[in-house]
Coordinates of C-alpha atoms in Angstrom, one line a residue:
M1 CA 71.6 162.0 105.8
P2 CA 73.2 157.9 106.1
G3 CA 75.1 156.8 103.3
Q4 CA 73.7 153.5 102.5
L5 CA 70.3 151.9 102.4
R6 CA 69.1 149.2 105.3
V7 CA 67.1 146.6 104.1
G8 CA 64.3 145.5 106.1
G9 CA 64.1 145.4 110.0
R10 CA 66.2 145.0 112.8
H11 CA 67.7 141.5 113.4
G12 CA 66.8 141.1 109.3
S13 CA 62.8 140.9 109.8
W14 CA 61.4 141.8 106.4
H15 CA 58.0 142.9 106.0
D16 CA 57.1 141.4 102.9
G17 CA 53.3 140.1 103.1
P18 CA 50.5 142.0 101.4
V19 CA 50.9 146.0 101.9
I20 CA 47.7 145.8 104.2
E21 CA 48.7 143.7 106.3
L22 CA 49.3 145.2 109.4
D23 CA 47.2 148.0 109.1
F24 CA 43.8 145.4 108.6
L25 CA 45.0 143.0 111.3
T26 CA 45.9 145.2 114.1
M27 CA 42.7 147.6 113.5
P28 CA 39.9 147.3 116.2
H29 CA 36.8 146.7 113.8
S30 CA 38.9 144.1 112.1
T31 CA 38.2 141.7 114.8
P32 CA 35.2 141.7 116.3
K33 CA 34.2 138.5 118.6
N34 CA 32.1 137.1 115.6
F35 CA 35.6 136.9 113.4
S36 CA 37.4 134.2 114.3
L37 CA 39.3 134.0 110.8
I38 CA 40.2 137.1 108.8
A39 CA 42.5 137.8 106.0
A40 CA 44.5 140.3 103.9
I41 CA 45.4 140.6 100.3
D42 CA 47.3 142.9 98.2
L43 CA 47.3 142.6 93.9
G44 CA 50.4 144.3 93.6
S45 CA 51.5 145.2 90.0
N46 CA 54.6 142.6 90.9
S47 CA 53.0 139.9 92.8
F48 CA 49.8 138.9 94.6
H49 CA 50.0 138.6 98.6
M50 CA 47.6 137.0 101.2
V51 CA 47.8 136.4 105.1
V52 CA 45.3 134.2 106.5
A53 CA 45.4 135.0 110.4
K54 CA 43.6 133.7 113.6
A55 CA 42.0 136.4 115.9
N56 CA 41.6 135.5 119.6
Q57 CA 40.4 138.0 122.4
G58 CA 42.1 140.4 120.6
E59 CA 45.8 138.3 119.8
I60 CA 46.3 137.7 116.0
R61 CA 48.4 134.8 114.9
I62 CA 49.2 134.2 111.4
L63 CA 48.0 130.8 109.9
E64 CA 48.9 131.2 106.2
R65 CA 50.9 133.5 104.4
L66 CA 51.0 133.3 100.6
G67 CA 52.7 134.9 97.7
E68 CA 52.7 134.3 93.6
K69 CA 54.7 136.4 90.7
V70 CA 51.6 137.4 88.6
Q71 CA 52.9 140.9 87.2
L72 CA 49.9 142.2 86.1
A73 CA 51.7 145.5 85.4
A74 CA 53.1 143.5 82.0
G75 CA 50.3 143.1 80.9
I76 CA 49.1 146.8 80.5
D77 CA 49.5 147.8 76.6
E78 CA 49.8 150.7 74.9
E79 CA 46.2 151.6 75.1
R80 CA 46.7 151.3 79.2
Q81 CA 44.4 147.9 78.7
L82 CA 45.4 145.1 80.7
T83 CA 45.4 141.8 78.3
E84 CA 43.4 138.9 78.7
E85 CA 46.1 137.0 79.7
S86 CA 47.8 138.8 82.4
M87 CA 43.9 139.2 83.4
Q88 CA 43.9 135.3 83.5
R89 CA 47.4 134.7 85.1
G90 CA 46.3 137.2 88.1
L91 CA 42.4 135.4 88.4
D92 CA 44.5 131.7 88.2
C93 CA 46.4 133.1 91.2
L94 CA 43.0 134.3 93.0
K95 CA 41.0 131.3 92.5
R96 CA 44.1 129.2 95.1
F97 CA 43.7 132.4 97.1
A98 CA 40.1 131.8 97.4
Q99 CA 40.1 128.1 99.0
L100 CA 41.6 129.3 102.0
I101 CA 39.2 132.5 102.6
N102 CA 35.6 130.5 101.1
G103 CA 33.0 131.2 103.8
L104 CA 34.6 134.1 105.9
P105 CA 32.1 136.4 106.5
P106 CA 31.8 139.7 104.8
G107 CA 34.4 142.2 106.7
A108 CA 36.6 139.6 107.6
V109 CA 38.9 139.6 104.4
R110 CA 40.4 143.5 102.8
I111 CA 41.2 143.0 99.4
V112 CA 43.4 146.0 97.6
G113 CA 45.1 147.2 94.3
T114 CA 47.8 149.0 93.9
N115 CA 49.3 150.6 90.9
A116 CA 48.8 148.3 87.9
L117 CA 45.1 148.5 89.1
R118 CA 45.0 152.0 89.2
E119 CA 46.5 152.7 85.9
A120 CA 44.3 150.0 84.3
R121 CA 41.4 151.4 82.0
N122 CA 39.3 148.0 81.9
R123 CA 40.6 147.4 85.7
N124 CA 36.7 147.4 86.4
D125 CA 36.8 144.1 84.5
F126 CA 39.2 142.8 86.1
I127 CA 37.7 143.6 89.7
H128 CA 34.3 142.3 88.7
R129 CA 36.0 138.6 87.8
A130 CA 38.0 138.8 91.0
E131 CA 35.4 139.8 93.0
E132 CA 33.3 136.8 91.9
I133 CA 36.1 134.6 92.6
L134 CA 36.9 135.7 96.1
G135 CA 33.3 137.1 97.0
H136 CA 34.7 139.6 98.6
P137 CA 35.0 143.5 97.4
V138 CA 38.3 144.9 95.6
E139 CA 39.5 148.2 96.8
V140 CA 41.8 149.9 94.7
I141 CA 43.5 152.2 96.6
S142 CA 45.8 155.4 96.0
G143 CA 49.4 155.9 95.7
R144 CA 49.5 157.9 99.2
E145 CA 47.4 155.3 100.7
E146 CA 49.7 152.8 99.8
A147 CA 53.1 154.3 100.8
R148 CA 51.2 154.9 104.3
L149 CA 50.6 151.3 104.5
I150 CA 54.1 150.5 103.8
Y151 CA 55.1 152.6 105.9
L152 CA 53.3 151.1 108.8
G153 CA 54.2 147.4 107.9
V154 CA 57.8 148.7 108.3
S155 CA 57.8 150.7 111.1
H156 CA 56.5 147.7 113.2
T157 CA 59.6 145.7 112.0
L158 CA 61.9 148.4 113.5
A159 CA 63.2 149.5 117.0
D160 CA 61.4 152.0 118.4
T161 CA 63.3 154.9 118.0
P162 CA 62.9 158.5 118.1
G163 CA 64.5 159.5 114.8
K164 CA 63.6 160.3 111.2
R165 CA 63.4 157.4 108.5
L166 CA 63.5 157.4 105.3
V167 CA 61.7 154.4 103.6
A168 CA 62.0 153.3 99.9
D169 CA 59.6 150.6 98.0
I170 CA 60.3 149.8 94.9
G171 CA 56.9 148.0 93.3
G172 CA 56.3 146.4 90.1
G173 CA 54.5 149.6 89.2
S174 CA 55.3 152.5 90.9
T175 CA 57.8 153.4 94.0
E176 CA 56.8 154.8 97.0
F177 CA 59.1 156.9 99.3
I178 CA 57.6 157.6 103.3
I179 CA 59.6 160.0 105.6
G180 CA 58.2 159.4 109.2
Q181 CA 58.9 159.4 112.7
R182 CA 58.2 156.1 115.0
F183 CA 54.7 155.0 113.8
E184 CA 53.5 158.6 111.9
P185 CA 54.4 159.3 108.1
L186 CA 55.2 162.7 107.8
L187 CA 55.7 163.0 104.1
R188 CA 54.0 160.1 101.4
E189 CA 54.8 160.5 97.9
S190 CA 54.3 157.5 95.1
L191 CA 56.0 157.9 91.7
Q192 CA 55.2 156.3 88.4
M193 CA 58.1 154.1 88.3
G194 CA 58.3 150.1 88.9
C195 CA 60.6 147.3 88.2
V196 CA 58.1 145.4 86.0
S197 CA 56.7 148.6 84.3
F198 CA 60.6 149.9 83.5
T199 CA 61.3 146.0 82.6
Q200 CA 58.5 146.7 79.4
R201 CA 59.4 150.0 78.6
Y202 CA 63.5 149.4 78.6
F203 CA 64.6 146.0 79.2
R204 CA 61.4 144.1 77.0
D205 CA 63.7 141.5 75.1
G206 CA 65.9 140.9 77.9
K207 CA 68.7 142.7 76.4
V208 CA 70.9 144.8 78.4
T209 CA 73.3 147.7 77.4
P210 CA 74.7 150.9 78.7
A211 CA 72.5 152.7 76.3
R212 CA 69.3 151.3 77.2
Y213 CA 69.9 151.2 81.1
A214 CA 71.4 155.0 81.2
Q215 CA 67.6 155.6 79.1
A216 CA 66.2 153.7 82.4
Y217 CA 68.1 155.6 84.9
T218 CA 67.5 159.0 83.2
A219 CA 63.6 158.4 83.5
A220 CA 63.6 157.4 87.1
R221 CA 65.9 160.7 87.9
L222 CA 63.5 162.7 86.0
E223 CA 60.8 161.0 88.5
I224 CA 62.2 161.7 91.4
M225 CA 63.0 165.2 90.8
S226 CA 59.4 166.4 91.8
I227 CA 60.0 165.4 95.2
E228 CA 63.3 165.9 96.0
H229 CA 63.0 169.1 97.5
A230 CA 60.3 167.8 99.6
L231 CA 62.4 165.2 101.2
H232 CA 65.8 166.8 101.8
R233 CA 63.6 169.5 103.0
L234 CA 62.7 167.2 106.2
K235 CA 65.9 165.2 106.3
W236 CA 66.3 161.8 107.9
D237 CA 68.7 159.6 110.0
E238 CA 68.4 156.3 108.5
A239 CA 66.8 155.0 104.8
I240 CA 65.4 151.3 104.4
G241 CA 64.4 149.6 101.8
S242 CA 61.2 148.1 102.1
S243 CA 60.4 145.7 98.4
G244 CA 61.4 142.7 97.1
T245 CA 63.3 144.3 94.8
I246 CA 65.8 146.4 97.2
R247 CA 66.3 142.9 99.4
A248 CA 67.3 140.9 96.4
I249 CA 70.3 143.4 95.5
G250 CA 71.1 143.7 99.3
L251 CA 71.5 139.5 99.0
A252 CA 73.4 139.5 96.1
L253 CA 76.0 142.2 97.0
K254 CA 75.9 140.4 100.8
A255 CA 76.9 137.1 98.9
N256 CA 79.0 138.9 96.8
G257 CA 81.5 140.4 99.8
Y258 CA 79.5 144.1 99.7
G259 CA 78.5 144.5 103.3
A260 CA 76.1 142.7 105.2
G261 CA 73.0 142.9 103.1
E262 CA 73.1 146.7 103.4
V263 CA 72.7 148.5 99.9
N264 CA 75.5 151.1 99.2
A265 CA 77.1 152.8 96.1
E266 CA 80.3 150.9 95.7
G267 CA 78.1 147.9 95.6
L268 CA 75.5 149.1 93.2
A269 CA 78.0 150.5 90.8
W270 CA 79.8 146.9 91.0
L271 CA 76.2 145.0 90.2
K272 CA 76.0 147.3 87.1
R273 CA 79.7 146.6 86.0
K274 CA 78.8 142.8 86.1
L275 CA 75.2 143.1 84.5
F276 CA 77.0 144.9 81.5
K277 CA 79.2 142.2 81.0
L278 CA 76.4 139.7 80.9
G279 CA 74.3 141.6 78.6
D280 CA 71.5 139.7 79.1
V281 CA 69.1 138.6 81.6
E282 CA 69.0 134.8 80.8
K283 CA 72.7 135.4 82.3
I284 CA 72.4 136.9 85.1
D285 CA 73.7 134.3 88.1
F286 CA 74.4 136.7 91.1
D287 CA 74.0 135.1 94.6
G288 CA 70.9 135.6 96.0
I289 CA 68.9 136.6 93.2
K290 CA 66.1 133.8 92.2
P291 CA 65.3 132.7 88.8
D292 CA 61.9 134.4 88.7
R293 CA 63.9 137.9 89.5
R294 CA 66.6 137.6 86.9
A295 CA 64.3 139.6 84.2
I296 CA 63.5 142.5 86.5
F297 CA 66.8 143.1 88.1
P298 CA 68.0 145.5 85.6
A299 CA 64.7 148.0 85.9
G300 CA 65.0 147.4 89.5
L301 CA 69.1 148.6 89.6
A302 CA 68.2 151.3 87.3
I303 CA 65.5 152.9 89.8
L304 CA 67.7 152.1 93.0
E305 CA 70.9 153.7 91.5
A306 CA 68.4 156.9 90.7
I307 CA 67.5 157.2 93.8
F308 CA 70.9 156.7 95.8
D309 CA 72.4 159.7 93.4
A310 CA 69.2 161.9 94.0
L311 CA 69.1 161.5 97.6
E312 CA 73.0 161.1 97.9
L313 CA 72.9 158.2 100.1
K314 CA 76.5 157.5 99.4
R315 CA 79.5 156.7 101.7

């Protein structure tokens, strides 16, 4: 098994749209002759994404891609209720999305919610308000269905080779693991750990200490333990990181001389040491890390290091 995690697909390509994008836009029933425009919306735990495409005689042309950091998962309180503030952030985003899909007929738009909406006890309140804004139904998908869709999206950006692939995707509220071959997932798992939920739990005030980081890392290792045996039993030929968190870490390592965008254990150790010296997310100044990703960076790094150690992704 490989000693590093490759980021994205071939030639630097990157699938960073809605998790349902390729599934919806490539299915025959999505593009009947009377649908000249179709759209897919992903209500993620960290970000909301939308893609609008033109369908013409079986050909799909992307017209618009939009994405906003909403951090819905950050608004889930101790009673597993979405706060009004977090719901309003999401609804404000959807009002902007709605301007581009206004008038599209039923069936031309697919909208899915992922971990934050799976977890929130008052999700129906948010869903009802979202459907009023968008004019189309919202479907909350399971973790394993989310894993399947992630693998489909990633596999379409990679060279069609016969070897097995491990795909890891660190989301805002959950992390998905998939082992597959070509376009067929063989194993799909979704774990309750994400860069937003772990930030709320371990780095809420932005302070980063070795003790807090160790707590986040240990929690991630405990989550992964439940699937380690199954992953190692299937084995894989290459490992791919498909999330914005992993991409950001890869860019930071590349900018600081650690590889060409891939992630390795040596680079993760360097980032962790640097993070401890800074001690606060406001001081994060790594090249490649956007300001809006600083707050969730320590949690994402702890989860990714746990993945590396659990799956023995070392040189």
